[in-house]
Structure formats: C-alpha cells, structure tokens
C-alpha cells in the first residue's frame, strides 16, 4: 500500500500534474472512473455479471485500478489513511445494521 | 489489506448479504458512494477543497471508507487484487503519458 | 420547457446562487443527483425495478426532477437546447446502430 | 417533448432493445453518461469551464443529449412526466430554501 502511494506521488511529480489535483478535481476524476466501471455492467443480467468473459474482466480490472489510483491520490492529498477509514466505516455499519435485525434483508437499504 | 477483506467477508456473511452482492450491484453501490463523495466538493472553490474544515473532512473520510469497502468487495467477488490492478494501470499510464510529452499539460486530458 | 427554464432562472437569481453555478459545478451536481437516482435501484432485481412500490416511485420521481433541473440549468448556462441535443444524438445513434445489425443484440454495447 | 419521447420509443422498438431497458439498467446508463459529461470538466478551472472551446462544447452537447435521452427513456418506462417532476421539485426547493435565509449562501449545501 505504501509502495503504490509512493509510485503515484512520483508519477504525478515527474509530470508536474499536482497543479490539477485539487481534492475537488480528484473526486470528480474518481466518479468518472466509477462510471466507466459501471458501464461494463449496465446491460448485463445479474448472472452475466457473475460470469464475465476474459475481455470484459480485463477491462473491469483496469477500471478498478483507475478507481483505486484516484482514491489513493485523493486520500493522500487529504492526509487520510483509506484503509483505516474503511475499517472505521465498517465498524460504524456493524452498529447500524445489527445482525439480528439486518440478516437477509434488502430492506435495510430500501423500502421496496 | 488482507485483514480488511476478511472483515468485509465476515460482515456480509453474518448478515447473509452476499445474495445482493452481484458484481453488477456492487459496481452500482460504488458509483453511488462516489457520488456522495463528490457532493461534499460540488460548490467549493478549488482553494476551499484544499482547506476542508473538520466536519467536512470527517464526512469525506467516511465516504472514502465507503468507496473503498465496495471496491474491495467487488474485487474480491471477481477474484482480483486491486493493488496489483492499480500498479498495472499506473505502468500503462506511464507509457501512455511519457514525461517529456505530458509534463505540466492538462491537454493530455482535454482539448480546451 | 421554456417555462421551467424561466422558473429555474428566477429561483437562482432570487437566491443569488448563480455565483456557484459554473458549468463545472453544475456537471458535478448532476452526477451527484444521478447517483442518488441509482441508489434506489442498486439492490433491486430487474423485476423489482419494474414494479416499484409507491414510496420508492415517489422518491425516484424526485430524483428524476433533480437530474432534469441540473441538466436544464447546465444547458442554459452553455446556451444549448437540450431537446435538440437529444434529437441530434438519437440521429447519430441511428447511424451508428443500423437496425439490421443491432436488432436484439446487447453486443452493440458490450462484448460479453 | 412528446415528439422526442416518440422518437426514443420507435428507435428502441426497431432494435428490440426494450428487453435491456429495465428501470435499473436505464438508471445505470444515465449515471454512466453523467460521468462522461463530468469528464470534460474534471481538470478545468472554474473560469475555463465557462469558456469552453468549440470542440469541447460539441462533446459536452452530445453528453447532455445522452443524459436527456436516458432520463426521458427512464421516465417513460415509469410513466412519469419529467417536466412535472422537475417543477414539483423546484417548488419543494423553494420551501426548503426560503430567499431570506438562502440568499448568497453556499452554506445551504455545505458546512465548510
């Protein structure tokens, strides 16, 4: 993890791209990449999305890489540890959705 | 990293939520969280986005946690290593944007 | 259509919000609202999404309203007619996906 | 407006694409197009976003067309009138943000 963050810093420094990388712009870039990720899934059935062919899987992998790169870049700019942020959020979710109430229910999310 | 993936698996298993977590649905959830992250930045000036107050920073940190949780969950379902995917994508970008051409240019991205 | 654009202009003018409404910020706000729209569908099966209950439908309707408000606001700022833009894009799509090739094929979009 | 909705229906019917167009999938397609719209703005300064060159403006116009096409398609599937939805949402916002409180304040949106 530390290694990839170091790589991102060098990559941007060499290209003098830090000037474009305000947190605002990085958040935008992240949602753009998330949209590209979603694109690969938009017309698939649930089953198809669980059985991607090799070509689609390679493209999805690239988009996952892109999303993570911008997420790490943004977290680095804000001096945040993303893994810790995820761990804390998961602990928060565990309180919000106790097992005995949330088990097997999509209704936690929705009121359909 | 392995630890947090393990925690995500347990969390979902205890709640029997795996049934909702097709790659398609997880990609949707990821873009939803990315949108919530963007929301905190939408009306800020570039400068304001670099000087978030404590309250906004805490919320942004939570959204970063959420995005990472769904990204790791999705990658796990597809049996992909997200860090490796990011490293490979960065190497690809390094070829696509050689330093002598890309240095200091936003035009790499856009034709404004 | 002209009437709603006029209403949006007055609404923003009365509140002096034009200062925040650069095309960049409005595009961000639009993707945020699009994410909120997606949120209502993320855990639904295809069938459930075709049979929304009254409560979800009302929320979805609000999000559709929000997306359209920002889309019209953005198009207005850029002095574009969104209906004409949609009509031109549809004509472009008709050339790109001729009936005899595209009929009944999701492969137009994807290579699964 | 009625005319463009009629055109969308014919376009999809001729290609037998209705089968892919569940509300869930259309919402996904909409956020994907919204992401493509945002992409054109991600590295621009606020000022640059207000002075797009001809090429970028043409691309942005196409994306606005795409977003509207999917929004109208989705609303049509749900039997909703998007203009009415927008008008109702604007009336709701007028109550939520009374002029005397909201005037000139970004704080309506954020707590920066």
Short mmCIF file of C-alpha atoms in Angstrom, two decimals, chain B residues 22 24-25 27-28 31 40 42-46 48-49 51-53 55-56 59 106 108-112, chain D residues 22 24-25 27-28 31 40 42-46 48-49 51-53 55-56 59 106 108-112:
data_model
loop_
_atom_site.label_atom_id
_atom_site.label_comp_id
_atom_site.label_asym_id
_atom_site.label_seq_id
_atom_site.Cartn_x
_atom_site.Cartn_y
_atom_site.Cartn_z
CA UNK B 22 -23.55 -9.42 -7.58
CA UNK B 24 -23.34 -5.53 -11.13
CA UNK B 25 -24.94 -4.36 -7.87
CA UNK B 27 -20.49 -1.53 -9.14
CA UNK B 28 -23.73 0.44 -8.74
CA UNK B 31 -20.74 4.79 -8.06
CA UNK B 40 -19.11 17.42 -0.48
CA UNK B 42 -19.57 20.36 -5.62
CA UNK B 43 -19.93 24.01 -4.56
CA UNK B 44 -16.41 24.53 -3.23
CA UNK B 45 -13.78 26.64 -4.93
CA UNK B 46 -10.52 24.80 -5.73
CA UNK B 48 -11.77 25.63 -0.35
CA UNK B 49 -11.44 21.98 -1.41
CA UNK B 51 -8.79 23.51 3.16
CA UNK B 52 -11.72 21.46 4.37
CA UNK B 53 -12.97 22.15 7.86
CA UNK B 55 -16.68 18.45 9.93
CA UNK B 56 -16.46 18.18 6.14
CA UNK B 59 -17.65 13.21 6.24
CA UNK B 106 -3.69 19.45 -18.82
CA UNK B 108 -3.22 15.30 -22.05
CA UNK B 109 -6.73 15.03 -20.80
CA UNK B 110 -8.64 17.63 -22.71
CA UNK B 111 -8.57 19.85 -25.74
CA UNK B 112 -9.67 23.07 -24.19
CA UNK D 22 -35.33 -2.14 -17.16
CA UNK D 24 -32.50 -0.40 -13.09
CA UNK D 25 -30.40 -0.62 -16.25
CA UNK D 27 -30.61 4.41 -14.24
CA UNK D 28 -27.15 2.85 -14.59
CA UNK D 31 -25.13 7.77 -14.38
CA UNK D 40 -14.95 17.05 -19.87
CA UNK D 42 -12.67 17.48 -14.39
CA UNK D 43 -9.37 19.31 -14.92
CA UNK D 44 -10.75 22.70 -15.88
CA UNK D 45 -10.61 25.77 -13.68
CA UNK D 46 -13.98 27.38 -12.90
CA UNK D 48 -12.19 27.58 -18.20
CA UNK D 49 -15.48 25.72 -17.66
CA UNK D 51 -15.31 29.42 -21.73
CA UNK D 52 -15.30 26.06 -23.47
CA UNK D 53 -13.76 25.92 -26.91
CA UNK D 55 -14.61 21.15 -29.78
CA UNK D 56 -15.26 20.63 -26.08
CA UNK D 59 -18.72 16.98 -26.98
CA UNK D 106 -23.25 28.19 -0.26
CA UNK D 108 -27.26 25.85 2.29
CA UNK D 109 -25.42 22.99 0.75
CA UNK D 110 -22.39 22.54 2.90
CA UNK D 111 -20.86 23.35 6.25
CA UNK D 112 -17.46 24.39 5.09
#
